[in-house]
Short mmCIF file of C-alpha atoms in Angstrom, two decimals:
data_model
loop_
_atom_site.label_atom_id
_atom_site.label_comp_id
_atom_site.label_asym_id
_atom_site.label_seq_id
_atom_site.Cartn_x
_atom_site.Cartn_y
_atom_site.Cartn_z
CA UNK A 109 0.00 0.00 0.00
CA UNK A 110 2.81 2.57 0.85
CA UNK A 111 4.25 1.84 -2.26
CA UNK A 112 1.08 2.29 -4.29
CA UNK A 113 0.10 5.48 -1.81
CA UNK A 114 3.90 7.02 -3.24
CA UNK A 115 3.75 6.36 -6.55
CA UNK A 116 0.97 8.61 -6.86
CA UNK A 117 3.01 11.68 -6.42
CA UNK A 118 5.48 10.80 -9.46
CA UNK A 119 2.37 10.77 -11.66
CA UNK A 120 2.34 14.06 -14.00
CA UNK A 121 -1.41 15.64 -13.94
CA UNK A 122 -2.95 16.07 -17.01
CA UNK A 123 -4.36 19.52 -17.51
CA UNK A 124 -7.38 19.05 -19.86
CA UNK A 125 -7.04 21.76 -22.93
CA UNK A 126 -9.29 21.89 -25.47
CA UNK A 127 -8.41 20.75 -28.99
CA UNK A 128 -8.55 24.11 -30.39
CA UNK A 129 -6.86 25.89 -27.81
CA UNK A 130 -3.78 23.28 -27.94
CA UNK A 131 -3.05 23.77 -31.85
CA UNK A 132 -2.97 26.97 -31.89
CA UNK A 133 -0.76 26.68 -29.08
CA UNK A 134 1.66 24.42 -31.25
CA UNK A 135 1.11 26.04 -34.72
CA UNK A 136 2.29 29.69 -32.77
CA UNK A 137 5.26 31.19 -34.48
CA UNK A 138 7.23 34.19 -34.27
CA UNK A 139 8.87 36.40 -37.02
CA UNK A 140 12.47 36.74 -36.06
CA UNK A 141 15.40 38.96 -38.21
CA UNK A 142 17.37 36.62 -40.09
CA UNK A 143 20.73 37.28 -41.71
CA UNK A 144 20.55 38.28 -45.33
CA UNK A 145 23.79 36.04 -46.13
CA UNK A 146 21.58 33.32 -44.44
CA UNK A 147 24.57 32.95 -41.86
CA UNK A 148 23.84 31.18 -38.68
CA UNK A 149 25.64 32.16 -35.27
CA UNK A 150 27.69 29.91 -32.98
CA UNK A 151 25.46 30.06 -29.76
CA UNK A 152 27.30 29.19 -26.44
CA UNK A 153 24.88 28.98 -23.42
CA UNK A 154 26.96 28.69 -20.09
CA UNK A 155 25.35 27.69 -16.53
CA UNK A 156 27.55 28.62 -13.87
CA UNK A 157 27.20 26.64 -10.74
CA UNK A 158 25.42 29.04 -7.61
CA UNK A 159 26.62 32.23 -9.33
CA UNK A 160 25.31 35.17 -7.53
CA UNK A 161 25.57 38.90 -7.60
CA UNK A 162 28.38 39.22 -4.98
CA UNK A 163 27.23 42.45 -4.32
CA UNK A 164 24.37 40.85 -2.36
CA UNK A 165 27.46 39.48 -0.35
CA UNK A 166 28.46 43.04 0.45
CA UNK A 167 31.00 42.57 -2.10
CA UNK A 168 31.34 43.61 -5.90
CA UNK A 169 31.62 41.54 -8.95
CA UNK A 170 34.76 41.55 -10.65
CA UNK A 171 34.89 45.22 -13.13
CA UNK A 172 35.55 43.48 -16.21
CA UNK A 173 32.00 41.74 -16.19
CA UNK A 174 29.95 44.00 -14.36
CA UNK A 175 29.15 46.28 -17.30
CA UNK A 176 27.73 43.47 -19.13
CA UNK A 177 25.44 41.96 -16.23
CA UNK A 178 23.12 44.42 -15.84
CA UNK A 179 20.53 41.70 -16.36
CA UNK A 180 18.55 38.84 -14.30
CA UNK A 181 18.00 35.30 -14.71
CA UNK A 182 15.33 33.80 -12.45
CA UNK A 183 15.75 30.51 -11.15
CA UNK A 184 13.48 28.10 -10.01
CA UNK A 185 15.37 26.82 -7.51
CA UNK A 186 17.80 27.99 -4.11
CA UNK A 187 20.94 26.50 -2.89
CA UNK A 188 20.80 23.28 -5.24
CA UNK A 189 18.50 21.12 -7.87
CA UNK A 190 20.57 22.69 -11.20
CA UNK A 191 19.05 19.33 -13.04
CA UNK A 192 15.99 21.39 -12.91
CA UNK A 193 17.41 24.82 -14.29
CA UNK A 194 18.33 22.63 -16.93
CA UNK A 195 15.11 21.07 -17.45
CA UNK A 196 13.54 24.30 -17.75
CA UNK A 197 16.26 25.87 -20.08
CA UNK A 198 16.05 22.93 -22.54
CA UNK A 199 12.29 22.36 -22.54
CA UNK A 200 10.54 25.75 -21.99
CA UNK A 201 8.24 23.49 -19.27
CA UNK A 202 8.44 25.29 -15.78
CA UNK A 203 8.86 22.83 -12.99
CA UNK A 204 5.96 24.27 -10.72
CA UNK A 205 3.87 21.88 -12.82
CA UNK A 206 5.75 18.70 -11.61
CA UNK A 207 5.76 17.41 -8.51
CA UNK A 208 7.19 18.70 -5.35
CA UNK A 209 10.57 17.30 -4.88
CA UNK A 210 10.95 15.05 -8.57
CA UNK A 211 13.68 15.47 -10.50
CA UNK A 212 12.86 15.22 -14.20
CA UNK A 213 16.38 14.29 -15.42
CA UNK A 214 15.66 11.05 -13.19
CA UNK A 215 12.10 10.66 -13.36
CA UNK A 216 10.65 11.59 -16.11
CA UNK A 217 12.83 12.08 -19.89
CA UNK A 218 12.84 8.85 -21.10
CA UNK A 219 12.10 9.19 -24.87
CA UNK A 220 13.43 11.66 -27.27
CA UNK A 221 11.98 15.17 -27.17
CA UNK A 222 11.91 16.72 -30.52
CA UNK A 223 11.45 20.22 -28.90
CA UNK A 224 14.23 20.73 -26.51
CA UNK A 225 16.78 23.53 -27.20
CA UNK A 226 19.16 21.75 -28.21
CA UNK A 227 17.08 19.48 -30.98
CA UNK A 228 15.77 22.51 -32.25
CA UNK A 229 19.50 23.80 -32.99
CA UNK A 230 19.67 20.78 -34.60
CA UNK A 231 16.82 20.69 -36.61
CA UNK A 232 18.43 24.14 -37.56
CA UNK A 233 21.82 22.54 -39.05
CA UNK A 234 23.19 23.23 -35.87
CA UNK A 235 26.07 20.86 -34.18
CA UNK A 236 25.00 20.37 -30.98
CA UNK A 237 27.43 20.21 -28.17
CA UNK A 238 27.03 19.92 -23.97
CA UNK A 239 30.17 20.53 -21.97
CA UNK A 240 29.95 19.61 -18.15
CA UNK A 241 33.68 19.66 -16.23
CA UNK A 242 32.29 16.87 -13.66
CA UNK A 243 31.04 13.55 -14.14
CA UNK A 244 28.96 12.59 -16.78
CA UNK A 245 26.83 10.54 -14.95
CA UNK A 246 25.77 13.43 -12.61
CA UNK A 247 22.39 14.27 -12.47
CA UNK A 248 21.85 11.67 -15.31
CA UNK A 249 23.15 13.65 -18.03
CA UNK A 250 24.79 10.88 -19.88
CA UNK A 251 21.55 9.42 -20.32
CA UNK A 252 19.29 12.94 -20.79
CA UNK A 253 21.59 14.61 -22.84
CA UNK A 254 20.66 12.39 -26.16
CA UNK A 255 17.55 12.52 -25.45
CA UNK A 256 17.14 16.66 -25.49
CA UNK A 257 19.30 16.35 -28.98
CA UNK A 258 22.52 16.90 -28.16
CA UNK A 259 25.19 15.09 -30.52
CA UNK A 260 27.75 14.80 -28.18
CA UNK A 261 28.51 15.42 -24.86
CA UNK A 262 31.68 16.13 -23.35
CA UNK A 263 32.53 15.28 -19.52
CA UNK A 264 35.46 15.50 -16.88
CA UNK A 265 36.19 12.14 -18.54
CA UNK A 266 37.31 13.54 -21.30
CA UNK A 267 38.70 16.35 -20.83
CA UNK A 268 42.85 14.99 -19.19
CA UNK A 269 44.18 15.60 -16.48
CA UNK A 270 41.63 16.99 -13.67
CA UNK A 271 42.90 19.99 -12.32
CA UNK A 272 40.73 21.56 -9.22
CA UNK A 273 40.16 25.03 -7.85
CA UNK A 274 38.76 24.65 -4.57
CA UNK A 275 37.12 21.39 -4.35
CA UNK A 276 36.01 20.67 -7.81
CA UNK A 277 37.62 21.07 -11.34
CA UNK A 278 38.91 24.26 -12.34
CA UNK A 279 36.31 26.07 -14.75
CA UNK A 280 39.06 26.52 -17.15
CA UNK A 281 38.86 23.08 -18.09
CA UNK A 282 34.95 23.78 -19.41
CA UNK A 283 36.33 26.99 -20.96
CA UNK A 284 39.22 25.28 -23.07
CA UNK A 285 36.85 22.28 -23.87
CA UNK A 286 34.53 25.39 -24.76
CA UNK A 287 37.20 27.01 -27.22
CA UNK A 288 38.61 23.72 -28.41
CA UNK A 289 35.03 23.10 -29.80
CA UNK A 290 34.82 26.55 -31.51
CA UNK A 291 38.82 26.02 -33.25
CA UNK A 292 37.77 23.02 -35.08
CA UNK A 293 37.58 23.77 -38.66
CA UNK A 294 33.89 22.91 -39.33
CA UNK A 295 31.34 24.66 -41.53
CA UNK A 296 28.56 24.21 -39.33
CA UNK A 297 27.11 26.06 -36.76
CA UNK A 298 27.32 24.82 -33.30
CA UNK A 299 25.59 25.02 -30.57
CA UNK A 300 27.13 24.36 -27.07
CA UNK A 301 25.82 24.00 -23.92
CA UNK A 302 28.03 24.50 -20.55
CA UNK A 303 27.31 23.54 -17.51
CA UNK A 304 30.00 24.72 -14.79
CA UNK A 305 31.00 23.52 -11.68
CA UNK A 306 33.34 25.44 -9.71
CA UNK A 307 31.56 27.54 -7.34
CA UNK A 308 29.49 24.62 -6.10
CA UNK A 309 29.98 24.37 -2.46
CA UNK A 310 31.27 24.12 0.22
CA UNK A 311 33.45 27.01 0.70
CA UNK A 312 34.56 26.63 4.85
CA UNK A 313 37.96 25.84 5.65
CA UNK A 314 41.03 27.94 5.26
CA UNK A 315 42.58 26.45 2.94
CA UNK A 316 40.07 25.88 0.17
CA UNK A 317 40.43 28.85 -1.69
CA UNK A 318 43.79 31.40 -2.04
CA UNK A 319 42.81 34.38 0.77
CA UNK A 320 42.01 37.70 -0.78
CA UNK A 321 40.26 40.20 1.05
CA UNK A 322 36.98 40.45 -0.86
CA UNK A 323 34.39 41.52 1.41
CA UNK A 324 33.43 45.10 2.86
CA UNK A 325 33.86 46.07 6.76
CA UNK A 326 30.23 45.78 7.04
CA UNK A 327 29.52 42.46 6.04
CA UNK A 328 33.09 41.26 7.76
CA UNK A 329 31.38 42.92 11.33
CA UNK A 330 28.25 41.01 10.46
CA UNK A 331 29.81 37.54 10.10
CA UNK A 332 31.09 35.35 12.92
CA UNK A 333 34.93 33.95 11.96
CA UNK A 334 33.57 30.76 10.01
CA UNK A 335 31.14 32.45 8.41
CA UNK A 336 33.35 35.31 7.09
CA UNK A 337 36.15 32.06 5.99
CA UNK A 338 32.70 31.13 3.90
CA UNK A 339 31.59 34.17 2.09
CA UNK A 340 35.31 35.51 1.58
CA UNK A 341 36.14 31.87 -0.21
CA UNK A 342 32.98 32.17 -2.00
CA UNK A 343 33.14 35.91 -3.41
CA UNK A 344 36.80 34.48 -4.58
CA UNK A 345 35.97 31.89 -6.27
CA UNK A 346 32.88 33.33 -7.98
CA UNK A 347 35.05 36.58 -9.26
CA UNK A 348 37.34 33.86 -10.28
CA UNK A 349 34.60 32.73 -12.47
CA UNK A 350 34.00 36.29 -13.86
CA UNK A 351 37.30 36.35 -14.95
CA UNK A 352 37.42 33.22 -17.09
CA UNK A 353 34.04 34.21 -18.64
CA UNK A 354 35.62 37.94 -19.15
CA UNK A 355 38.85 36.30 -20.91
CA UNK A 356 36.86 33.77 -22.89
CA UNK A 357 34.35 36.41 -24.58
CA UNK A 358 37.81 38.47 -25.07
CA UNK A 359 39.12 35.31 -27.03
CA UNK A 360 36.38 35.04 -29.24
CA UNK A 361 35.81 38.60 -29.83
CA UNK A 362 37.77 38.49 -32.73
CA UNK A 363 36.08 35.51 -34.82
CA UNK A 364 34.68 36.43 -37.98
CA UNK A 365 30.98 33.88 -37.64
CA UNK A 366 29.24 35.95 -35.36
CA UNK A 367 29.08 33.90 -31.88
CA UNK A 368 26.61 34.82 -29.33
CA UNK A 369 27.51 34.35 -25.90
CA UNK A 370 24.59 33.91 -22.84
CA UNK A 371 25.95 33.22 -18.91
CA UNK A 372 23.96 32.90 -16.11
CA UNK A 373 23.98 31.60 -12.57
CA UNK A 374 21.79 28.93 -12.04
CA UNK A 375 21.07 29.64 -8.03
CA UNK A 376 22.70 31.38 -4.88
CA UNK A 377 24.45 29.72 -3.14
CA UNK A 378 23.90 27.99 0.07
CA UNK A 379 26.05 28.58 3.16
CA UNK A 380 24.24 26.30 5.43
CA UNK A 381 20.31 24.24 6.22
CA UNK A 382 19.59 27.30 8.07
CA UNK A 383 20.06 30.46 6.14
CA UNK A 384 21.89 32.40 8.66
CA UNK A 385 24.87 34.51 6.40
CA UNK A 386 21.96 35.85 4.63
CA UNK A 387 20.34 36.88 7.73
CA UNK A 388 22.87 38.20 9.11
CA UNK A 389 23.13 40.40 6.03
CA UNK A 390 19.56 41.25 5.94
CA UNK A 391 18.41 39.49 3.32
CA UNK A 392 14.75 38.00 3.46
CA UNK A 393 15.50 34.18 3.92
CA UNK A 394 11.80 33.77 2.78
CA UNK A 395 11.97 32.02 -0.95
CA UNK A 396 8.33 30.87 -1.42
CA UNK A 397 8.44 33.02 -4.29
CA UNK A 398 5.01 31.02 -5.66
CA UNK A 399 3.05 34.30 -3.07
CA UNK A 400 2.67 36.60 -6.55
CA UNK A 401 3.52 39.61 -3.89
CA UNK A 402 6.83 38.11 -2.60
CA UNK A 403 9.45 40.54 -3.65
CA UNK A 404 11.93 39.48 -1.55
CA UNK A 405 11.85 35.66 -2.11
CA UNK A 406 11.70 36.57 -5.80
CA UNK A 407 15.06 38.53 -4.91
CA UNK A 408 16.74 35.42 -3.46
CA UNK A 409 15.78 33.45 -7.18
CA UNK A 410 17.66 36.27 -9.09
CA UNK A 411 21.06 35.58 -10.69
CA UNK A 412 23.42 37.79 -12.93
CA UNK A 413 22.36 37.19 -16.60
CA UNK A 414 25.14 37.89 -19.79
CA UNK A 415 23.79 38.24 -23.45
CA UNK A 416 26.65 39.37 -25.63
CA UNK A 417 27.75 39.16 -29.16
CA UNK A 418 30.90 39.67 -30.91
CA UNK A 419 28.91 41.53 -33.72
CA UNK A 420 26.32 43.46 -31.25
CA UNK A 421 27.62 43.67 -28.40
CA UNK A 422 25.50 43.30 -25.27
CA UNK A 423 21.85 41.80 -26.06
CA UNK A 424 18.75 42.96 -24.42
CA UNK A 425 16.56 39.34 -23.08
CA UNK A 426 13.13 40.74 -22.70
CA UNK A 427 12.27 43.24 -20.01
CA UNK A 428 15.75 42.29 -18.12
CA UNK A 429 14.66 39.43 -16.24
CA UNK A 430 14.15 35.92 -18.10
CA UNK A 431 13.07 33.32 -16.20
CA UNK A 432 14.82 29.53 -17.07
CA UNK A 433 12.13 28.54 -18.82
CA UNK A 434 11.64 31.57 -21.21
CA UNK A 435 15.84 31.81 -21.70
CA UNK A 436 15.51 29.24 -25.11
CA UNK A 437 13.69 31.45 -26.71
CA UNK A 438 15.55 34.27 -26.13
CA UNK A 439 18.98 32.47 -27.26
CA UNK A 440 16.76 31.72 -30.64
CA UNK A 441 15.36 35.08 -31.19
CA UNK A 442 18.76 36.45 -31.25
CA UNK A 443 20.29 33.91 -32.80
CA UNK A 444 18.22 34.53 -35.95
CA UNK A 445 16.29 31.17 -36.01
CA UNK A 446 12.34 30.78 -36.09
CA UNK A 447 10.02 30.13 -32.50
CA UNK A 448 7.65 27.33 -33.32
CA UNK A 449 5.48 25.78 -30.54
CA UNK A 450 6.33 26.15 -26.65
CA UNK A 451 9.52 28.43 -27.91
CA UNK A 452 6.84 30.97 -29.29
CA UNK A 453 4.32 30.67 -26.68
CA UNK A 454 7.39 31.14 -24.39
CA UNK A 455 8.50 34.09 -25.82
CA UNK A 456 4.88 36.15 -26.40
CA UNK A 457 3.84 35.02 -22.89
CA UNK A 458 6.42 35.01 -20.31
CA UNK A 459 7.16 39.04 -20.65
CA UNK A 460 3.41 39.47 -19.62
CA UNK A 461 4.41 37.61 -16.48
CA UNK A 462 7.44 38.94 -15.19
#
């Protein structure tokens, strides 16, 4: 009975639309500029693991990114879950319709999905790429990645010799694997996704990260010793980040295919079960951000969103803050290529929300 009781709450509810309603849903387009050369864009979309706005830390991010982040992601989750950022990026399907607590990269993609980000860059002539510097079995990605239409998928595994910053593998690794993609001499267009893993935590102990004094007197006062060892190893690590991300759209400023370059964090980042840094720093701890009239939990979903290209320089995503699930069809827009289905309902809809 228990069994049967729980598997209840894995089941998917089907929401009842009526036939009309649905096509026209699925028939939706939306006119986008295209290139009068009919020249496609290399598109590189980069997660980066519990990226925050250190200046929510009392801090600042690093100068040579900060002109280019005036935007906002908004992320579905806090502290953890980036299998369901990613779920959202690649499908357009917000996770508020699944299940408390499931985990669609385990519970749910099991069949192709023709839709998904990256198998509509494919279906565009695209060569579709994801890039993770960890495991490849991590949140199932070996196994999910085919399915959402990418043609190959790069992991830790393959990348030589693991070399760490902190705890996990350096971000450089993903950012050579990144630009080794981009050097090969191929006609086609690619598409690569990156998923980073750097900043994940923890970030106590003294000797995690190289010391630099990152954080004002006023948030050093309102942290106990440990707690300031947390924050100062995180704000270091996360402006190493910047950095990297600064020096890799430096690299490929030069390229002559235009290559469109979007970054975001995919959470903040958690310095404990209880919440207390951000407490301490004033910050609502509150993140039921499903209460329409919750600024501040909304606050605590926002992460620092990049949309640049070599040919236009910084892009403008909607009204400045794109949730995950409205991101893919953004990156199409602006990449030139035509919104079909939940990519143009996406796109016409989500604005009206935010």
């Amino acid at each position: 009975f228990s069994f049967l009781f729980n598997v209840r709450t894995l089941l998917l509810p089907l929401h009842k639309v009526g036939s009309e309603q649905a096509n026209a849903v699925l028939r939706a387009s939306h006119a986008v500029a295209v290139d009068a050369a009919g020249n496609k864009p290399d598109v590189v979309v980069i997660l980066s693991e519990a990226w925050l706005d250190v200046g929510e830390l009392g801090s600042r991010m690093n100068d040579c990114l900060s002109p280019h982040a005036r935007q906002r992601f908004l992320s579905p989750t806090y502290g953890g879950n980036t299998a369901n950022v990613e779920f959202e990026l690649h499908t357009g399907y917000p996770v508020v319709f699944v299940p408390r607590g499931m985990i669609p990269y385990r519970m749910y993609i099991r069949h192709p999905l023709p839709n998904a980000l990256p198998a509509t860059f494919r279906a565009q002539g695209y060569d579709t790429l994801g890039i993770h510097n960890f495991q490849r079995t991590f949140w199932n990605r070996d196994r999910v990645y085919p399915l959402l239409g990418f043609d190959r998928f790069i992991g830790i595994e393959d990348m030589g010799a693991r070399v760490d910053r902190g705890v996990y593998p350096d971000d450089a690794m993903m950012f050579d694997a990144i630009a080794g993609e981009l050097a090969r001499p191929d006609q086609k267009p690619r598409f690569i996704f990156a998923a980073s893993m750097m900043n994940h935590g923890l970030y106590d102990g003294l000797d995690r990260y190289p010391r630099r004094e990152t954080l004002s007197p006023a948030t050093a006062a309102a942290l106990d010793p440990a707690q300031r060892i947390a924050v100062g190893n995180y704000v270091a690590i996360a402006h190493d980040f910047e950095q990297l991300l600064c020096n890799f759209i430096a690299g490929v400023a030069p390229r002559d295919r235009e290559i469109i370059v979007v970054a975001f964090g995919d959470h903040w980042p958690s310095f404990g079960p209880d919440k207390t840094v951000y407490r301490e720093l004033h910050v609502s701890t509150d993140v039921d951000f499903t209460k329409s009239d919750n600024v501040d939990a909304v606050r605590m979903h926002r992460t620092p969103l990049v949309a640049w290209s070599n040919r236009r320089g910084d892009l403008a995503f909607g009204n400045g803050l794109v949730p995950s699930y409205g991101l893919g069809a953004e990156v199409l827009s602006h990449a030139g290529l035509p919104l079909e289905g939940v990519w143009a309902f996406e796109y016409a809809h989500y604005r009206d929300t935010l």
